[in-house]
XYZ file of C-alpha atoms in Angstrom:
752
model
C 20.827 25.790 -56.148
C 23.372 24.186 -54.319
C 25.164 25.156 -50.975
C 28.744 25.175 -50.843
C 30.549 24.681 -47.416
C 33.696 26.065 -46.277
C 36.256 24.287 -43.938
C 34.880 27.042 -40.941
C 31.628 25.474 -41.254
C 30.219 28.487 -42.950
C 27.968 28.210 -46.277
C 27.134 30.138 -49.388
C 25.047 29.739 -52.246
C 26.974 28.051 -55.250
C 25.843 29.358 -58.573
C 26.524 27.297 -61.621
C 29.775 27.471 -63.341
C 31.752 28.746 -60.046
C 35.330 27.960 -60.284
C 37.213 27.413 -56.895
C 39.470 30.210 -57.715
C 36.185 32.353 -58.053
C 35.420 31.492 -54.565
C 38.936 31.998 -53.653
C 38.743 35.617 -55.024
C 35.637 36.024 -53.269
C 36.960 35.480 -49.633
C 40.283 37.710 -50.147
C 43.249 38.778 -52.688
C 45.936 36.961 -51.042
C 44.282 33.751 -50.725
C 43.309 33.761 -54.263
C 47.206 34.181 -55.125
C 48.575 31.826 -52.217
C 45.870 29.064 -53.747
C 47.550 26.013 -55.340
C 44.749 23.745 -56.200
C 41.253 22.994 -54.123
C 39.479 19.919 -52.600
C 36.178 19.232 -53.582
C 34.028 16.481 -51.604
C 37.297 15.151 -51.032
C 38.754 15.132 -54.774
C 41.970 17.293 -55.566
C 41.202 19.537 -58.750
C 42.529 22.552 -60.357
C 41.507 25.930 -59.205
C 40.188 26.505 -62.769
C 37.493 23.534 -62.504
C 33.881 24.293 -62.058
C 32.226 23.129 -59.024
C 29.534 20.652 -59.385
C 26.120 21.753 -58.417
C 24.349 18.327 -59.300
C 24.783 17.452 -55.338
C 22.686 19.402 -52.805
C 25.563 20.267 -50.625
C 29.120 20.560 -51.829
C 32.437 21.088 -49.292
C 35.633 22.719 -50.472
C 38.598 23.375 -48.931
C 41.439 25.796 -51.021
C 44.768 24.453 -50.729
C 47.686 26.413 -50.331
C 51.418 25.523 -50.037
C 50.600 25.312 -45.971
C 48.909 21.770 -46.777
C 50.504 18.873 -47.519
C 48.457 17.858 -50.629
C 49.762 20.832 -52.510
C 53.223 19.676 -52.567
C 52.187 16.620 -54.775
C 50.298 18.833 -56.931
C 53.384 20.882 -57.590
C 55.188 17.965 -58.113
C 52.930 16.777 -60.622
C 53.103 19.980 -62.539
C 57.124 19.794 -62.559
C 57.135 16.618 -63.916
C 55.208 18.014 -66.852
C 57.836 20.929 -67.077
C 60.635 18.441 -66.908
C 58.993 16.450 -69.839
C 58.678 19.672 -71.738
C 62.218 20.623 -71.349
C 63.328 17.121 -72.694
C 61.290 17.092 -75.660
C 62.226 20.772 -76.516
C 66.192 19.588 -76.243
C 65.507 15.782 -77.583
C 63.288 16.092 -80.464
C 61.307 13.002 -80.975
C 61.227 12.125 -77.489
C 58.097 9.576 -76.726
C 56.044 10.138 -73.339
C 54.740 7.416 -71.242
C 53.576 8.100 -67.743
C 54.831 10.676 -65.363
C 53.552 10.106 -61.694
C 54.272 11.632 -58.283
C 55.854 9.191 -55.957
C 57.605 9.513 -52.779
C 59.599 12.384 -52.032
C 59.521 13.809 -55.836
C 58.178 12.715 -59.425
C 59.308 10.828 -62.549
C 58.674 10.486 -66.350
C 59.098 7.506 -68.384
C 60.656 8.365 -71.272
C 61.750 7.301 -75.083
C 64.265 9.393 -76.743
C 66.144 9.084 -80.032
C 69.315 10.106 -78.127
C 69.525 8.201 -74.672
C 69.709 10.811 -71.573
C 72.495 10.770 -69.446
C 73.693 12.597 -65.999
C 75.588 14.659 -68.142
C 72.549 16.085 -69.355
C 70.918 17.235 -66.216
C 72.400 20.656 -65.894
C 70.694 21.730 -69.569
C 67.672 19.873 -68.878
C 67.516 21.763 -65.657
C 68.691 25.201 -67.353
C 65.488 24.568 -69.475
C 62.989 23.952 -67.072
C 63.947 27.115 -65.035
C 63.168 29.040 -68.681
C 59.705 27.568 -68.405
C 59.220 28.091 -64.564
C 60.480 31.752 -65.277
C 57.954 32.154 -68.132
C 55.082 31.375 -65.687
C 52.920 29.880 -68.436
C 49.377 28.569 -67.250
C 48.351 25.025 -67.149
C 45.218 24.753 -69.392
C 42.960 21.789 -68.868
C 40.918 20.548 -71.927
C 38.655 17.655 -72.427
C 38.069 15.355 -75.841
C 35.713 12.589 -76.757
C 37.748 9.075 -76.300
C 38.271 8.832 -80.037
C 39.330 12.372 -80.795
C 41.815 12.526 -77.941
C 43.353 9.124 -79.302
C 43.630 11.217 -82.759
C 44.960 14.044 -80.822
C 47.892 11.885 -79.510
C 48.491 10.071 -83.095
C 49.112 14.137 -84.580
C 51.393 15.035 -81.711
C 53.319 11.523 -82.651
C 52.538 9.865 -78.950
C 52.649 6.256 -79.794
C 52.563 5.329 -75.912
C 49.340 7.344 -75.116
C 47.672 6.264 -78.425
C 48.011 2.547 -76.583
C 47.162 3.829 -73.531
C 43.964 5.552 -74.569
C 42.954 2.381 -77.186
C 43.552 -0.201 -73.897
C 42.763 0.878 -70.278
C 41.168 3.979 -71.422
C 38.897 3.142 -74.170
C 35.914 2.313 -71.711
C 35.524 6.302 -71.261
C 33.587 8.635 -73.116
C 36.156 11.549 -72.767
C 40.053 11.922 -71.971
C 41.305 15.186 -70.279
C 44.535 16.927 -71.506
C 46.804 19.827 -70.483
C 48.185 22.457 -72.909
C 51.240 24.680 -71.201
C 52.530 26.627 -74.162
C 53.504 24.371 -77.248
C 53.468 21.399 -74.774
C 50.158 19.394 -74.700
C 50.245 16.140 -72.371
C 47.224 13.379 -71.696
C 46.856 13.408 -68.177
C 43.813 13.793 -65.625
C 45.769 16.494 -63.349
C 45.367 18.331 -61.275
C 47.900 21.091 -61.771
C 49.522 24.349 -60.032
C 47.773 27.549 -61.737
C 51.237 28.181 -63.636
C 54.571 27.127 -63.638
C 55.893 30.096 -61.920
C 54.658 28.317 -58.593
C 57.288 26.187 -58.698
C 60.040 27.654 -56.009
C 62.943 25.100 -56.166
C 63.603 21.856 -57.932
C 66.180 19.222 -59.051
C 66.643 16.370 -61.357
C 68.181 13.508 -59.071
C 68.612 10.216 -61.285
C 68.262 8.223 -64.176
C 67.190 4.375 -64.422
C 65.921 1.978 -66.799
C 62.307 0.964 -66.643
C 59.632 -0.943 -69.133
C 56.536 0.413 -70.687
C 54.104 -0.458 -68.168
C 56.259 -2.192 -65.844
C 56.267 -5.326 -68.306
C 59.542 -6.739 -69.283
C 58.209 -8.252 -72.541
C 57.486 -4.482 -73.711
C 59.642 -1.794 -74.525
C 62.432 -0.440 -72.334
C 62.354 3.193 -71.633
C 64.158 5.673 -69.303
C 63.026 6.867 -65.988
C 64.155 10.348 -64.983
C 63.521 11.370 -61.397
C 63.066 14.537 -59.991
C 61.627 16.489 -56.885
C 60.280 20.128 -56.299
C 59.310 22.197 -53.369
C 57.894 25.636 -52.797
C 61.114 27.168 -51.425
C 64.450 26.874 -51.791
C 65.054 26.248 -48.397
C 62.801 23.139 -48.497
C 64.594 21.725 -51.303
C 68.211 22.072 -49.537
C 66.912 20.229 -46.594
C 65.703 17.323 -48.296
C 68.878 17.436 -50.186
C 71.084 17.421 -46.982
C 68.377 14.185 -46.013
C 69.318 12.544 -49.263
C 72.896 12.894 -48.700
C 72.778 11.721 -44.773
C 70.451 8.434 -46.167
C 73.629 7.972 -48.727
C 75.864 7.710 -45.507
C 73.389 5.287 -43.927
C 72.425 3.345 -47.284
C 72.161 -0.261 -45.639
C 73.472 -1.833 -49.384
C 76.893 -0.062 -48.376
C 77.141 -0.485 -44.693
C 75.947 -4.096 -45.404
C 79.029 -4.660 -47.192
C 81.678 -2.892 -45.234
C 80.593 -4.001 -41.738
C 79.671 -8.117 -43.408
C 76.341 -8.286 -42.253
C 74.827 -9.522 -45.750
C 75.476 -10.207 -49.391
C 73.667 -10.888 -52.534
C 75.426 -13.283 -55.080
C 74.154 -13.034 -58.845
C 74.923 -16.736 -59.026
C 72.624 -17.456 -55.984
C 70.041 -15.247 -57.748
C 69.175 -11.724 -57.516
C 66.730 -10.631 -54.307
C 67.999 -13.636 -52.368
C 69.888 -12.267 -49.159
C 72.889 -14.335 -47.916
C 73.145 -13.760 -44.200
C 76.877 -13.234 -43.191
C 77.705 -14.047 -39.560
C 77.318 -10.739 -38.312
C 74.380 -10.086 -39.890
C 72.731 -13.336 -38.868
C 73.809 -12.636 -35.045
C 71.813 -9.689 -35.543
C 69.037 -11.525 -36.963
C 69.250 -14.348 -34.474
C 69.204 -11.725 -31.611
C 65.986 -10.316 -32.975
C 64.186 -13.789 -33.254
C 65.037 -14.531 -30.013
C 63.751 -11.607 -28.791
C 60.586 -11.925 -29.953
C 60.269 -15.677 -29.319
C 60.828 -15.313 -25.938
C 58.407 -12.680 -25.807
C 55.838 -14.599 -27.838
C 56.060 -17.745 -25.253
C 55.334 -15.533 -22.371
C 51.795 -14.376 -24.339
C 51.152 -18.071 -24.778
C 52.053 -18.651 -28.575
C 53.303 -21.837 -29.543
C 55.921 -22.342 -32.130
C 55.700 -23.751 -35.371
C 57.233 -24.841 -38.588
C 56.174 -25.432 -42.259
C 57.693 -25.937 -45.492
C 58.690 -23.489 -48.046
C 56.272 -24.765 -50.999
C 52.832 -26.400 -50.906
C 49.853 -27.600 -53.140
C 48.520 -25.142 -55.804
C 44.937 -26.141 -54.417
C 46.289 -25.098 -51.132
C 46.706 -21.504 -52.267
C 43.782 -21.966 -54.808
C 41.442 -22.544 -51.721
C 42.984 -19.177 -49.825
C 42.834 -17.068 -53.109
C 46.948 -16.301 -53.123
C 46.783 -18.309 -56.188
C 46.088 -16.718 -58.785
C 45.629 -13.301 -56.871
C 49.205 -12.746 -56.460
C 49.923 -14.584 -59.953
C 52.247 -11.882 -61.463
C 54.551 -11.614 -58.632
C 54.682 -15.209 -57.659
C 57.399 -17.420 -58.958
C 55.931 -19.870 -61.586
C 54.152 -23.082 -60.719
C 55.781 -26.475 -60.660
C 54.065 -29.042 -62.495
C 54.717 -32.792 -62.283
C 53.755 -32.757 -65.975
C 56.374 -31.297 -67.764
C 53.907 -29.704 -70.349
C 52.438 -27.886 -67.098
C 54.637 -25.068 -67.520
C 54.463 -24.720 -70.900
C 50.608 -24.665 -70.468
C 51.118 -21.833 -67.706
C 52.684 -19.664 -70.181
C 50.372 -20.078 -72.500
C 47.535 -19.561 -70.581
C 49.204 -16.297 -69.337
C 50.124 -14.806 -72.541
C 46.604 -15.134 -73.480
C 45.523 -13.682 -70.413
C 47.640 -10.347 -71.048
C 46.558 -10.328 -74.745
C 49.993 -10.963 -75.890
C 49.632 -14.669 -77.729
C 49.892 -13.853 -81.334
C 48.332 -16.222 -83.811
C 51.827 -17.745 -84.617
C 52.753 -18.264 -80.876
C 49.029 -19.690 -80.537
C 49.551 -22.192 -83.752
C 53.007 -23.238 -82.289
C 51.482 -23.942 -78.547
C 49.110 -26.261 -80.256
C 51.344 -28.208 -82.768
C 53.339 -28.920 -79.701
C 50.522 -30.321 -77.767
C 49.496 -32.340 -80.810
C 53.141 -33.554 -81.383
C 53.421 -34.428 -77.576
C 50.041 -36.449 -77.858
C 51.254 -38.577 -80.742
C 54.548 -39.106 -79.092
C 52.930 -40.119 -75.817
C 50.323 -42.341 -77.528
C 53.113 -44.273 -79.699
C 54.996 -44.658 -76.435
C 51.914 -46.532 -74.688
C 51.963 -48.735 -77.725
C 55.599 -50.106 -77.604
C 55.177 -50.620 -73.967
C 56.147 -54.280 -72.878
C 53.327 -56.532 -71.673
C 56.085 -57.591 -68.671
C 55.640 -53.763 -67.344
C 52.595 -51.496 -67.202
C 53.019 -47.712 -66.281
C 50.769 -46.717 -63.668
C 48.970 -43.313 -64.191
C 51.475 -41.803 -61.340
C 54.573 -43.534 -63.521
C 53.408 -41.884 -66.669
C 54.244 -38.301 -66.408
C 52.525 -37.291 -69.856
C 49.170 -38.994 -70.235
C 48.097 -38.909 -74.339
C 44.575 -39.037 -73.038
C 44.893 -35.817 -70.836
C 46.971 -33.705 -73.364
C 44.575 -34.477 -76.202
C 41.515 -33.472 -74.566
C 42.949 -30.239 -73.541
C 43.945 -29.508 -77.741
C 40.384 -30.816 -78.575
C 38.754 -28.869 -75.734
C 40.830 -25.419 -77.117
C 40.200 -26.221 -80.693
C 36.324 -26.250 -79.960
C 36.483 -22.968 -77.674
C 34.743 -19.924 -79.876
C 36.376 -17.070 -78.203
C 39.742 -15.933 -76.303
C 37.561 -16.718 -72.931
C 36.668 -19.810 -73.477
C 39.950 -20.877 -74.469
C 41.490 -19.388 -71.221
C 38.509 -21.689 -69.018
C 40.023 -24.711 -71.615
C 43.447 -24.118 -70.065
C 42.763 -23.259 -66.601
C 40.376 -26.387 -66.266
C 43.317 -28.545 -67.647
C 46.003 -26.755 -64.996
C 43.419 -27.018 -62.326
C 43.466 -31.253 -63.006
C 47.389 -31.183 -62.629
C 49.525 -31.912 -59.691
C 51.092 -28.712 -58.922
C 53.093 -26.848 -56.369
C 54.087 -23.163 -55.572
C 57.021 -21.791 -53.389
C 55.296 -20.287 -50.375
C 53.700 -16.713 -51.031
C 52.349 -16.678 -47.453
C 52.440 -18.841 -44.359
C 48.612 -18.257 -43.108
C 47.365 -21.196 -45.593
C 49.776 -23.715 -43.959
C 48.727 -22.385 -40.287
C 45.366 -23.184 -41.301
C 45.976 -26.750 -41.885
C 47.662 -26.917 -38.470
C 44.785 -25.684 -36.652
C 42.481 -27.795 -38.870
C 44.821 -31.096 -37.955
C 42.605 -31.818 -35.040
C 39.080 -30.812 -33.346
C 38.962 -27.878 -31.568
C 36.763 -26.767 -28.669
C 36.039 -23.184 -27.493
C 38.063 -24.223 -24.350
C 41.207 -24.716 -26.917
C 40.750 -20.785 -28.171
C 42.530 -18.565 -28.889
C 44.770 -20.841 -30.299
C 48.344 -18.724 -31.138
C 50.313 -19.980 -33.703
C 54.165 -18.230 -34.536
C 56.719 -18.786 -36.754
C 59.398 -17.340 -38.731
C 58.502 -18.624 -42.096
C 60.068 -17.766 -45.257
C 58.073 -16.751 -48.561
C 58.741 -16.005 -51.766
C 57.766 -13.298 -54.604
C 59.179 -12.822 -57.994
C 59.685 -8.900 -57.686
C 60.698 -7.565 -61.205
C 64.563 -6.983 -61.497
C 64.244 -3.250 -61.575
C 62.173 -3.526 -58.124
C 64.796 -4.685 -56.261
C 66.711 -3.063 -53.844
C 69.217 -4.630 -51.364
C 67.271 -5.884 -48.120
C 64.205 -3.700 -48.202
C 62.730 -4.911 -51.714
C 63.849 -8.973 -52.355
C 62.431 -12.093 -53.730
C 62.484 -14.704 -50.358
C 61.978 -12.970 -46.674
C 60.959 -14.126 -43.654
C 58.297 -13.052 -41.747
C 57.737 -12.958 -38.048
C 54.474 -14.457 -38.684
C 51.578 -15.415 -36.133
C 48.030 -16.589 -36.523
C 45.571 -16.468 -33.979
C 42.145 -18.538 -34.086
C 39.783 -16.815 -31.746
C 36.008 -16.935 -31.053
C 34.148 -13.666 -32.023
C 34.089 -12.538 -28.065
C 37.800 -12.899 -27.760
C 38.482 -10.715 -31.012
C 39.154 -7.279 -29.379
C 41.063 -8.414 -26.225
C 43.394 -10.554 -28.868
C 43.799 -7.076 -31.104
C 44.830 -5.141 -28.178
C 47.224 -7.544 -26.860
C 48.783 -7.770 -30.500
C 49.159 -3.762 -30.674
C 50.449 -4.004 -27.080
C 53.337 -6.602 -28.633
C 53.822 -4.148 -31.599
C 54.180 -1.227 -29.496
C 56.672 -2.920 -27.352
C 58.619 -3.974 -29.985
C 59.188 -0.728 -31.583
C 59.498 1.037 -28.029
C 62.500 -1.897 -27.393
C 64.151 -0.684 -30.847
C 63.829 3.292 -30.121
C 61.320 3.291 -33.064
C 59.128 5.377 -31.329
C 58.252 8.179 -33.682
C 55.125 6.310 -35.862
C 51.840 6.815 -36.952
C 48.839 4.524 -37.328
C 47.196 3.756 -39.941
C 43.622 1.688 -40.465
C 44.063 0.333 -44.025
C 40.658 -0.391 -45.551
C 39.255 -2.006 -48.510
C 38.286 0.080 -51.862
C 34.625 -0.067 -52.437
C 35.215 0.324 -55.764
C 37.836 -2.492 -56.250
C 36.869 -5.957 -57.252
C 39.934 -7.807 -55.613
C 38.467 -8.371 -52.168
C 37.110 -11.428 -51.290
C 34.361 -12.089 -48.891
C 30.610 -10.638 -48.001
C 30.092 -6.905 -47.417
C 28.706 -8.021 -44.094
C 31.372 -9.524 -42.988
C 34.119 -6.833 -44.246
C 31.831 -4.027 -42.582
C 32.046 -5.871 -39.382
C 36.100 -6.212 -39.607
C 36.607 -2.653 -40.638
C 34.477 -1.223 -37.767
C 35.661 -3.476 -35.000
C 39.683 -2.111 -35.806
C 38.464 1.651 -36.058
C 36.444 0.899 -32.541
C 39.878 -0.671 -30.931
C 42.363 2.155 -32.265
C 39.832 4.777 -31.158
C 39.411 3.455 -27.636
C 43.266 3.111 -27.276
C 43.275 6.958 -28.101
C 45.552 5.859 -31.259
C 45.790 8.715 -33.724
C 45.501 6.964 -36.854
C 44.442 7.925 -40.196
C 42.498 5.786 -42.933
C 43.978 3.880 -45.693
C 41.592 3.667 -48.512
C 42.532 0.446 -50.560
C 44.917 -0.625 -48.668
C 43.717 -3.627 -46.650
C 44.791 -7.322 -47.369
C 42.627 -8.919 -49.973
C 41.207 -10.905 -46.873
C 40.571 -8.384 -44.553
C 41.443 -4.787 -42.971
C 44.411 -3.997 -40.965
C 45.950 -1.701 -38.704
C 49.336 -0.553 -39.724
C 52.355 1.091 -38.350
C 54.261 3.461 -40.257
C 57.455 3.960 -38.717
C 59.841 7.325 -39.130
C 63.542 6.483 -38.988
C 65.959 8.876 -37.637
C 66.066 11.079 -40.637
C 62.522 11.658 -41.348
C 61.788 8.654 -44.110
C 58.350 6.485 -43.162
C 58.368 2.721 -43.644
C 55.516 0.438 -42.781
C 56.388 -2.175 -40.117
C 54.183 -3.747 -37.965
C 50.910 -4.838 -38.816
C 47.653 -6.601 -37.330
C 45.136 -7.928 -39.861
C 41.506 -9.152 -38.940
C 40.194 -12.012 -41.143
C 36.619 -13.193 -41.304
C 37.224 -14.886 -44.697
C 39.942 -17.271 -44.736
C 37.998 -19.468 -42.037
C 35.301 -19.272 -44.116
C 37.314 -20.275 -47.351
C 38.683 -23.617 -45.404
C 35.793 -24.030 -43.520
C 37.273 -23.785 -39.912
C 35.321 -24.745 -37.151
C 35.114 -25.190 -33.030
C 32.570 -26.869 -30.663
C 31.425 -23.991 -28.812
C 29.998 -24.188 -24.962
C 26.186 -24.648 -26.777
C 27.889 -28.111 -28.327
C 27.494 -26.712 -32.107
C 30.024 -26.140 -34.910
C 30.891 -22.184 -35.037
C 33.214 -20.290 -37.270
C 36.639 -19.013 -35.630
C 38.013 -15.427 -36.630
C 41.814 -15.297 -37.775
C 44.141 -12.607 -36.604
C 47.050 -12.364 -39.027
C 50.043 -10.189 -37.114
C 53.880 -9.470 -37.728
C 55.535 -6.624 -35.357
C 58.786 -7.009 -37.740
C 57.051 -7.757 -40.993
C 60.018 -9.328 -42.982
C 63.372 -9.929 -41.153
C 65.056 -8.772 -44.363
C 63.337 -5.477 -44.665
C 63.152 -4.572 -40.967
C 67.248 -5.417 -40.509
C 67.747 -2.834 -43.506
C 66.102 -0.457 -42.099
C 67.849 -0.925 -38.605
C 70.821 -0.638 -40.359
C 69.950 2.614 -41.688
C 68.422 3.912 -38.434
C 71.239 3.179 -36.600
C 73.668 4.004 -39.559
C 75.369 0.606 -38.780
C 75.832 1.631 -34.970
C 73.642 -1.197 -33.233
C 72.670 -0.608 -29.863
C 74.903 -3.066 -27.287
C 71.866 -5.424 -26.928
C 71.641 -6.047 -30.829
C 75.596 -5.567 -31.943
C 76.535 -8.389 -33.297
C 80.188 -7.778 -31.513
C 79.867 -6.094 -28.311
C 83.516 -5.234 -27.502
C 86.688 -5.571 -28.504
C 90.100 -6.281 -26.421
C 93.027 -4.348 -27.569
C 96.380 -4.930 -26.063
C 99.182 -2.044 -26.142
C 101.546 -5.041 -26.761
C 102.153 -8.525 -27.193
C 103.399 -8.743 -23.756
C 99.900 -8.129 -22.485
C 98.439 -10.817 -24.747
C 97.862 -13.274 -21.818
C 96.004 -10.785 -19.825
C 93.921 -9.373 -22.659
C 92.767 -13.151 -23.407
C 91.878 -13.789 -19.455
C 89.780 -10.208 -19.770
C 88.229 -11.787 -23.336
C 87.537 -15.275 -22.075
C 85.897 -13.723 -18.599
C 83.478 -11.737 -20.864
C 82.615 -14.300 -23.162
C 81.828 -16.589 -19.991
C 79.783 -13.625 -18.988
C 77.737 -14.334 -21.941
C 79.319 -11.278 -24.163
C 80.261 -10.976 -27.843
C 83.864 -9.952 -27.838
C 86.832 -10.535 -29.678
C 90.751 -9.756 -28.944
C 92.893 -7.998 -31.888
C 95.989 -9.200 -31.354
C 97.763 -8.628 -34.672
C 101.045 -6.758 -34.762
C 99.300 -3.332 -35.294
C 99.745 0.108 -33.684
C 97.209 0.786 -31.036
C 95.596 3.663 -32.545
C 95.319 1.525 -35.828
C 93.307 -1.212 -33.975
C 91.084 1.521 -32.115
C 90.335 3.000 -35.442
C 89.592 -0.225 -37.130
C 86.911 -1.161 -34.118
C 85.558 2.169 -34.704
C 85.061 1.894 -38.240
C 83.480 -1.342 -37.668
C 80.905 0.249 -35.380
C 82.033 -1.796 -31.974
C 80.200 -0.124 -29.237
C 83.078 -0.375 -26.851
C 87.014 -1.184 -27.171
C 88.645 -2.679 -23.911
C 92.355 -1.440 -24.020
C 94.747 -3.126 -21.508
C 98.234 -2.020 -21.111
C 100.754 -2.412 -17.808
C 98.785 -0.408 -15.708
C 95.548 -2.301 -16.270
C 97.354 -5.701 -16.101
C 99.069 -4.509 -12.696
C 95.834 -3.286 -11.099
C 93.719 -6.023 -12.714
C 91.426 -3.356 -14.222
C 90.663 -2.530 -17.765
C 90.383 1.031 -19.692
C 86.745 0.923 -21.411
C 86.974 3.211 -24.345
C 83.277 4.479 -25.739
C 82.833 4.921 -29.422
C 80.276 7.230 -29.221
C 82.147 9.613 -26.713
C 85.695 8.645 -27.205
C 85.960 8.920 -23.728
C 87.952 6.183 -21.808
C 87.238 4.940 -18.102
C 89.040 2.898 -15.940
C 87.646 0.339 -14.033
C 87.493 -3.284 -12.366
C 86.404 -5.954 -14.767
C 83.263 -7.333 -12.483
C 82.166 -3.427 -12.702
C 82.576 -3.560 -16.469
C 80.533 -6.724 -16.673
C 77.739 -5.636 -14.439
C 77.630 -2.370 -16.550
C 77.083 -4.206 -19.895
C 74.729 -6.704 -18.201
C 72.594 -3.037 -16.987
C 72.565 -1.598 -20.716
C 71.848 -5.023 -22.222
C 68.945 -5.611 -20.140
C 67.474 -2.210 -20.289
C 68.307 -2.393 -24.212
C 68.900 1.022 -23.799
C 69.475 3.103 -27.017
C 72.123 5.435 -26.543
C 72.186 7.549 -29.658
C 69.888 8.308 -32.598
C 70.051 11.358 -34.592
C 66.451 13.131 -35.021
C 64.890 13.741 -38.014
C 64.838 17.253 -39.792
C 62.250 17.157 -42.129
C 59.540 14.634 -43.191
C 60.440 12.427 -46.312
C 56.560 11.871 -47.137
C 55.210 8.536 -47.923
C 55.383 6.078 -50.698
C 52.467 5.950 -52.806
C 51.735 7.360 -56.192
C 49.408 10.554 -56.115
C 48.920 11.984 -59.617
C 49.948 10.467 -63.027
C 50.585 12.738 -66.451
């Protein structure tokens, strides 16, 4: 008989058929009533699920509303409740996926009548009826074919397609029933709907089935739920505060950045004030890097496909990259052909059209060659389309026996073509700089740093201001070190990240050691190298006494990393600084140095970026400070305001002296009332206003008005300059409000 181990260390015998609910009831009635779900050997399950007895020992933790994991179970169930309400009010609705996400949940739906915000109140009213009825969530399983038939009987076409595709490899599929509502779902769920204490439908947006823009467009209905109304109210207050701090709104109001549809979605255009903030941050980190032994480098925005094939970035990031650029005009067509074939979206008509196109081009290119004058011969470089090359592709494709062989023929042809890619990462370029000269162990560590711009083709629906873009600049650096230097350099980089965060008042953070998922095949390199790297990172953070959590599956494809998850002033969490350890890219690029033994050795790489991307980091700072940057970072530090035109000359003298002292100041010499000038400066988040009138001019003083306190202090100009210098040099953060509640993390937990 298996042994059941509880969190307090106590054990008991586990009889076959025992449910988590049974264990809760055996401990006490109050616990049984409070239990939401259970964690069995680390996996969250319903209370009604039988505990497995095929292991010698099983660990069980009963979850109540006091456990953070329970909130995601509650929200997952509320997504089902919302879907059930929608189906009652909008008969014929098709359901797609309904996962929990950061701060709530959504459900993708296809309703015969499009849902609008005006429908929210009646959907919420129907949800309340379901919650008041407190019907249980009942799990049942069916063989996969029977499950597909059930979904077909329910007229849920998306579920049928999902079972026919991704779920077809499983022998069974699971469903949850609540009253008349049945949904394909892996769970877990709360015992009954009455456990939902408070909920709110938040918004509606567009989405594509399975995130594929070539598939049907759906509506995505967002909501959130909590165990109590107090928690919901606190969250909604945070949402309102977040709206006030929205960097997209403040960025426009404060003229920090803009996005032009003509220039391109997801591409940030930095306006002068925003560019000043970015420049100050870049100068801050550049100066610090020079002190720490880094060498600045610059690399192009584009590189050969072979470079990224070697690194693994292509085709690993294929779905989120801009299309490759081929010298051969047919390269893009073949690339599209291959992509459609890989995704199973190539119809027989489309396939026939591609083949016909290639055959026609081959014929035209052959005819063109025959017509060439004997006085002029095209070299291979000048001839953009080689008939032999295209003809060989068509022949190989026609001879391929199945889809896999066809894909191989297309890939091999593309690999033979000269192609380029907008840079997805900086590391392959820095590796080439390292390889450009012989290296000795005496040269290491080599520390190369660059504010390098990279590109990702994010889907339009995923773009969001500065925090989700298609082109972004990373404060990137790559260190090439000996194995003996790894831990010292990791610690130095952790020191750098902590220094940067502290300088910006971002002191509320947690550390995540991001490891590979052993069940995934997306990672490159041997188990030995991965195990070594992961153990090294865990040892470093443990020795530094940093509280950390393990992020399974969060590693980069080439190595594990240490991530800093920062909480801003209203409680939201953002991943910012990162330090990554990489034993794999040095192998893929055959990097080496000559050791003290005069033999070749393999260096180790460290990737690090304290800011992450400048766009995302600045967007977060705008919201963190609500646009009111500290003095050292403010694009305009002070504004000189003369009371009347008669004091303009004195005002310009003060402005000039402040500029000469190195401060970013401007003067407001408009024919406006002083109060209007002060209001405008305050609304533009200028930290200080220097108001000048007759008394100040006569005494050769200034009246300094503090925007944060509205207090005015009269002082001599040299005293003001010293005051400003002190505040800037200390990088003083004078005001950041504190969070009142946590906003959670940003991962999908459960999906319906």
